[in-house]
CSV table of C-alpha atoms and ligand atoms in Angstrom, one decimal:
chain,number,residue,atom,x,y,z
Z,1,MET,CA,98.8,94.5,94.1
Z,2,ILE,CA,99.4,94.0,97.8
Z,3,PHE,CA,102.8,95.5,98.8
Z,4,THR,CA,103.8,96.9,102.2
Z,5,VAL,CA,106.6,99.3,103.0
Z,6,ALA,CA,107.3,99.4,106.8
Z,7,ILE,CA,109.2,102.5,108.0
Z,8,ASP,CA,110.3,102.6,111.6
Z,9,GLY,CA,112.5,104.9,113.6
Z,10,PRO,CA,112.7,107.4,116.5
Z,11,ALA,CA,110.9,110.7,116.7
Z,12,ALA,CA,111.7,113.3,114.0
Z,13,ALA,CA,114.1,111.1,112.1
Z,14,GLY,CA,112.3,111.8,108.9
Z,15,LYS,CA,110.0,108.7,108.7
Z,16,GLY,CA,107.0,110.8,107.8
Z,17,THR,CA,108.7,112.8,105.1
Z,18,VAL,CA,110.3,109.7,103.6
Z,19,GLY,CA,107.0,107.7,104.0
Z,20,ARG,CA,104.9,110.3,102.3
Z,21,ALA,CA,107.4,110.7,99.4
Z,22,VAL,CA,107.7,107.0,98.8
Z,23,ALA,CA,103.9,106.7,98.9
Z,24,ALA,CA,103.5,109.5,96.3
Z,25,ARG,CA,106.3,108.1,94.1
Z,26,PHE,CA,104.7,104.7,93.8
Z,27,GLY,CA,101.0,105.6,94.2
Z,28,PHE,CA,100.7,103.8,97.6
Z,29,ALA,CA,98.5,104.8,100.5
Z,30,HIS,CA,100.3,106.2,103.5
Z,31,LEU,CA,99.5,105.8,107.2
Z,32,ASP,CA,101.4,107.8,109.9
Z,33,THR,CA,100.7,105.4,112.7
Z,34,GLY,CA,102.0,107.9,115.3
Z,35,LEU,CA,98.7,109.8,114.7
Z,36,LEU,CA,96.8,106.8,116.1
Z,37,TYR,CA,98.7,107.1,119.4
Z,38,ARG,CA,98.5,110.9,119.3
Z,39,ALA,CA,94.7,110.8,118.8
Z,40,VAL,CA,94.4,108.5,121.8
Z,41,GLY,CA,96.8,110.7,123.8
Z,42,ALA,CA,94.7,113.8,122.9
Z,43,LEU,CA,91.5,112.1,124.2
Z,44,VAL,CA,93.4,111.0,127.4
Z,45,LEU,CA,94.4,114.7,128.0
Z,46,LYS,CA,90.7,115.5,127.9
Z,47,GLY,CA,90.0,112.9,130.6
Z,48,ALA,CA,89.2,109.7,128.6
Z,49,ASP,CA,90.3,106.2,129.6
Z,50,PRO,CA,93.2,105.2,127.3
Z,51,VAL,CA,92.0,101.7,126.5
Z,52,ALA,CA,88.4,102.8,125.8
Z,53,ALA,CA,89.7,105.7,123.7
Z,54,ALA,CA,91.8,103.3,121.6
Z,55,ARG,CA,89.0,100.8,121.1
Z,56,GLY,CA,86.6,103.5,120.1
Z,57,LEU,CA,89.0,105.4,117.8
Z,58,VAL,CA,87.5,106.5,114.5
Z,59,PRO,CA,89.6,107.3,111.4
Z,60,GLU,CA,88.3,110.9,111.4
Z,61,ALA,CA,90.0,111.5,114.7
Z,62,LEU,CA,93.4,111.4,112.9
Z,63,GLU,CA,92.5,114.5,111.0
Z,64,GLN,CA,91.8,116.8,113.9
Z,65,PRO,CA,94.2,119.8,114.3
Z,66,GLY,CA,96.5,119.9,117.4
Z,67,LEU,CA,97.8,116.4,117.3
Z,68,ARG,CA,101.3,117.6,116.5
Z,69,GLY,CA,101.9,119.5,119.7
Z,70,PRO,CA,104.5,118.5,122.3
Z,71,ASP,CA,101.9,117.8,125.1
Z,72,VAL,CA,100.0,115.4,122.8
Z,73,ALA,CA,103.3,113.7,121.8
Z,74,GLN,CA,104.2,113.0,125.4
Z,75,ALA,CA,100.7,111.7,126.1
Z,76,ALA,CA,100.9,109.5,123.0
Z,77,SER,CA,104.2,108.0,124.1
Z,78,GLU,CA,102.6,107.2,127.5
Z,79,VAL,CA,99.5,105.5,126.1
Z,80,ALA,CA,101.7,103.7,123.6
Z,81,ALA,CA,103.3,101.7,126.5
Z,82,ILE,CA,99.9,100.2,127.4
Z,83,PRO,CA,99.5,96.7,125.8
Z,84,GLU,CA,95.7,96.9,125.5
Z,85,VAL,CA,96.0,100.2,123.6
Z,86,ARG,CA,98.5,98.7,121.1
Z,87,ALA,CA,96.3,95.6,120.7
Z,88,ALA,CA,93.2,97.8,120.0
Z,89,LEU,CA,95.1,99.6,117.2
Z,90,LEU,CA,96.6,96.5,115.6
Z,91,ALA,CA,93.8,95.3,113.3
Z,92,PHE,CA,93.3,98.7,111.7
Z,93,GLN,CA,97.0,99.0,110.9
Z,94,ARG,CA,97.2,95.4,109.5
Z,95,GLY,CA,94.1,96.0,107.3
Z,96,PHE,CA,95.7,99.3,106.0
Z,97,ALA,CA,99.0,97.5,105.2
Z,98,ARG,CA,97.3,94.8,103.1
Z,99,ARG,CA,94.9,97.1,101.2
Z,100,GLU,CA,94.9,96.8,97.4
Z,101,GLY,CA,97.3,99.1,95.7
Z,102,GLY,CA,100.2,99.2,98.1
Z,103,ALA,CA,100.7,100.9,101.5
Z,104,VAL,CA,103.4,102.7,103.4
Z,105,LEU,CA,103.2,102.7,107.2
Z,106,ASP,CA,105.5,104.6,109.4
Z,107,GLY,CA,105.9,104.2,113.2
Z,108,ARG,CA,108.0,102.3,115.8
Z,109,ASP,CA,106.9,98.7,115.5
Z,110,ILE,CA,105.7,98.3,111.9
Z,111,GLY,CA,108.5,96.0,110.7
Z,112,THR,CA,108.7,94.1,114.0
Z,113,VAL,CA,105.1,93.6,115.2
Z,114,ILE,CA,102.5,95.1,112.8
Z,115,CYS,CA,103.9,93.9,109.5
Z,116,PRO,CA,106.7,91.4,110.1
Z,117,GLY,CA,106.2,90.2,106.5
Z,118,ALA,CA,106.4,93.6,104.9
Z,119,GLU,CA,108.0,93.5,101.4
Z,120,VAL,CA,110.4,96.4,102.4
Z,121,LYS,CA,111.5,97.5,105.8
Z,122,LEU,CA,113.4,100.7,106.5
Z,123,PHE,CA,114.7,101.9,109.9
Z,124,VAL,CA,115.2,105.6,109.6
Z,125,THR,CA,117.5,107.2,112.2
Z,126,ALA,CA,119.4,110.4,112.9
Z,127,SER,CA,121.3,111.9,115.8
Z,128,ALA,CA,119.1,113.3,118.7
Z,129,GLU,CA,120.5,116.8,117.9
Z,130,ALA,CA,119.6,116.6,114.2
Z,131,ARG,CA,116.1,115.3,115.1
Z,132,ALA,CA,115.6,118.0,117.7
Z,133,GLY,CA,116.6,120.7,115.3
Z,134,ARG,CA,114.1,119.5,112.7
Z,135,ARG,CA,111.3,119.1,115.2
Z,136,LEU,CA,112.0,122.6,116.5
Z,137,ALA,CA,111.6,124.0,113.0
Z,138,GLU,CA,108.3,122.2,112.6
Z,139,LEU,CA,106.9,123.3,115.9
Z,140,VAL,CA,108.0,127.0,115.4
Z,141,GLU,CA,106.4,126.8,111.9
Z,142,ALA,CA,103.2,125.6,113.5
Z,143,GLY,CA,103.2,128.5,116.0
Z,144,HIS,CA,104.4,126.7,119.1
Z,145,GLU,CA,106.8,128.6,121.4
Z,146,VAL,CA,109.5,126.1,122.4
Z,147,SER,CA,113.3,126.2,122.8
Z,148,PHE,CA,115.9,123.8,121.3
Z,149,ASP,CA,116.8,122.5,124.7
Z,150,SER,CA,113.2,121.6,125.6
Z,151,VAL,CA,112.7,119.9,122.2
Z,152,LEU,CA,115.9,118.0,122.6
Z,153,ALA,CA,114.9,116.9,126.1
Z,154,ASP,CA,111.5,115.8,124.8
Z,155,VAL,CA,113.1,113.8,121.9
Z,156,LYS,CA,115.4,112.0,124.4
Z,157,ALA,CA,112.7,111.3,126.8
Z,158,ARG,CA,110.5,109.8,124.1
Z,159,ASP,CA,113.4,107.8,122.7
Z,160,ALA,CA,114.1,106.3,126.1
Z,161,ARG,CA,110.4,105.5,126.8
Z,162,ASP,CA,109.9,104.1,123.3
Z,163,SER,CA,113.1,101.9,123.4
Z,164,GLU,CA,112.8,100.7,126.9
Z,165,ARG,CA,109.1,99.7,127.1
Z,166,ALA,CA,108.3,96.0,127.3
Z,167,GLU,CA,105.6,96.0,124.7
Z,168,ALA,CA,106.8,96.5,121.1
Z,169,PRO,CA,109.9,98.5,121.9
Z,170,LEU,CA,111.5,100.7,119.2
Z,171,LYS,CA,114.2,98.6,117.5
Z,172,PRO,CA,115.1,97.7,113.9
Z,173,ALA,CA,113.7,94.5,112.5
Z,174,GLY,CA,116.5,92.1,111.7
Z,175,ASP,CA,115.9,92.4,108.0
Z,176,ALA,CA,115.4,96.2,108.0
Z,177,HIS,CA,117.6,98.5,105.8
Z,178,LEU,CA,119.1,101.2,108.0
Z,179,LEU,CA,118.9,104.7,106.8
Z,180,ASP,CA,120.8,107.4,108.8
Z,181,THR,CA,119.5,110.8,107.8
Z,182,SER,CA,121.8,112.9,110.1
Z,183,GLU,CA,123.9,114.1,107.2
Z,184,LEU,CA,121.3,113.8,104.4
Z,185,ASP,CA,118.9,116.4,103.1
Z,186,VAL,CA,115.3,115.5,102.3
Z,187,ASP,CA,116.0,114.7,98.7
Z,188,GLN,CA,118.9,112.4,99.5
Z,189,ALA,CA,116.9,110.5,102.2
Z,190,VAL,CA,113.9,110.1,99.9
Z,191,ALA,CA,116.1,108.9,97.0
Z,192,ALA,CA,117.7,106.2,99.2
Z,193,ALA,CA,114.3,105.0,100.4
Z,194,VAL,CA,112.8,105.0,96.8
Z,195,ALA,CA,115.8,103.0,95.6
Z,196,GLN,CA,115.1,100.3,98.3
Z,197,VAL,CA,111.5,100.0,97.3
Z,198,ALA,CA,112.2,100.0,93.6
Z,199,ALA,CA,114.7,97.1,94.1
Z,200,ALA,CA,112.0,95.0,95.8
Z,201,LEU,CA,109.1,95.7,93.4
T,301,LIG,O1,105.7,109.3,115.4
T,301,LIG,P1,105.1,110.1,116.4
T,301,LIG,O2,106.1,111.1,117.1
T,301,LIG,O3,103.9,110.9,115.9
T,301,LIG,O4,104.5,109.1,117.5
T,301,LIG,C1,104.0,109.6,118.8
T,301,LIG,C2,104.3,108.5,119.8
T,301,LIG,O5,103.4,107.3,119.5
T,301,LIG,C3,105.7,107.9,119.9
T,301,LIG,O6,106.5,108.6,120.8
T,301,LIG,C4,105.5,106.4,120.3
T,301,LIG,O7,105.5,106.3,121.7
T,301,LIG,C5,104.1,106.1,119.8
T,301,LIG,N1,104.1,105.2,118.6
T,301,LIG,C6,104.2,103.9,118.8
T,301,LIG,N2,104.2,103.0,117.8
T,301,LIG,C7,104.0,103.5,116.5
T,301,LIG,C8,103.9,104.9,116.3
T,301,LIG,C9,104.0,105.7,117.4
T,301,LIG,O8,104.4,103.4,119.9
T,301,LIG,N3,103.9,102.6,115.5
């Protein structure tokens, strides 16, 4: 079976959590596409050219530790504004989306650019404060020393850059289901997403 679930939304809205849970529930493969941009960003921080890094990216690069840190996140958001970087990462994402057995991809432009024909599209959002609170907890858990204010500023800066860029800006696809997780716990957000997928299967 070929079946694609496209999940988009701003940083730390819960896309990854929802995406992983939906994939596990239905036995689909899951790709966190932010990791592609993070892996390129990490190489750029080490001095690589962004376009060359994107063209040469190997799947193993997505498994390296350190991709979740705030410096890599900023670098990812910068390289993600370069059209040639996005173009270099397109074929891999489309191939993943149409693999046999079903796939869940989460990112910023999955429902709009990568998989406009996805069987299910979700746009997961939450207030900037709710998202900063969650990201702070994740970063502290991973051993990073950061403050709520710096995480909130980072979330807002990335929102602005991701929404305002000319190439594949962050916006809901016209046919996406909106899922605001500000007031939902993880189980509620997952249940809402699972219900949308179940209705389309
Ligand atoms: O989702 P995550 O925070 O890991 O993404 C890191 C950065 O990669 C985002 O801020 C965004 O600029 C970029 N990105 C993108 N398109 C995607 C996924 C991520 O532009 N599909």
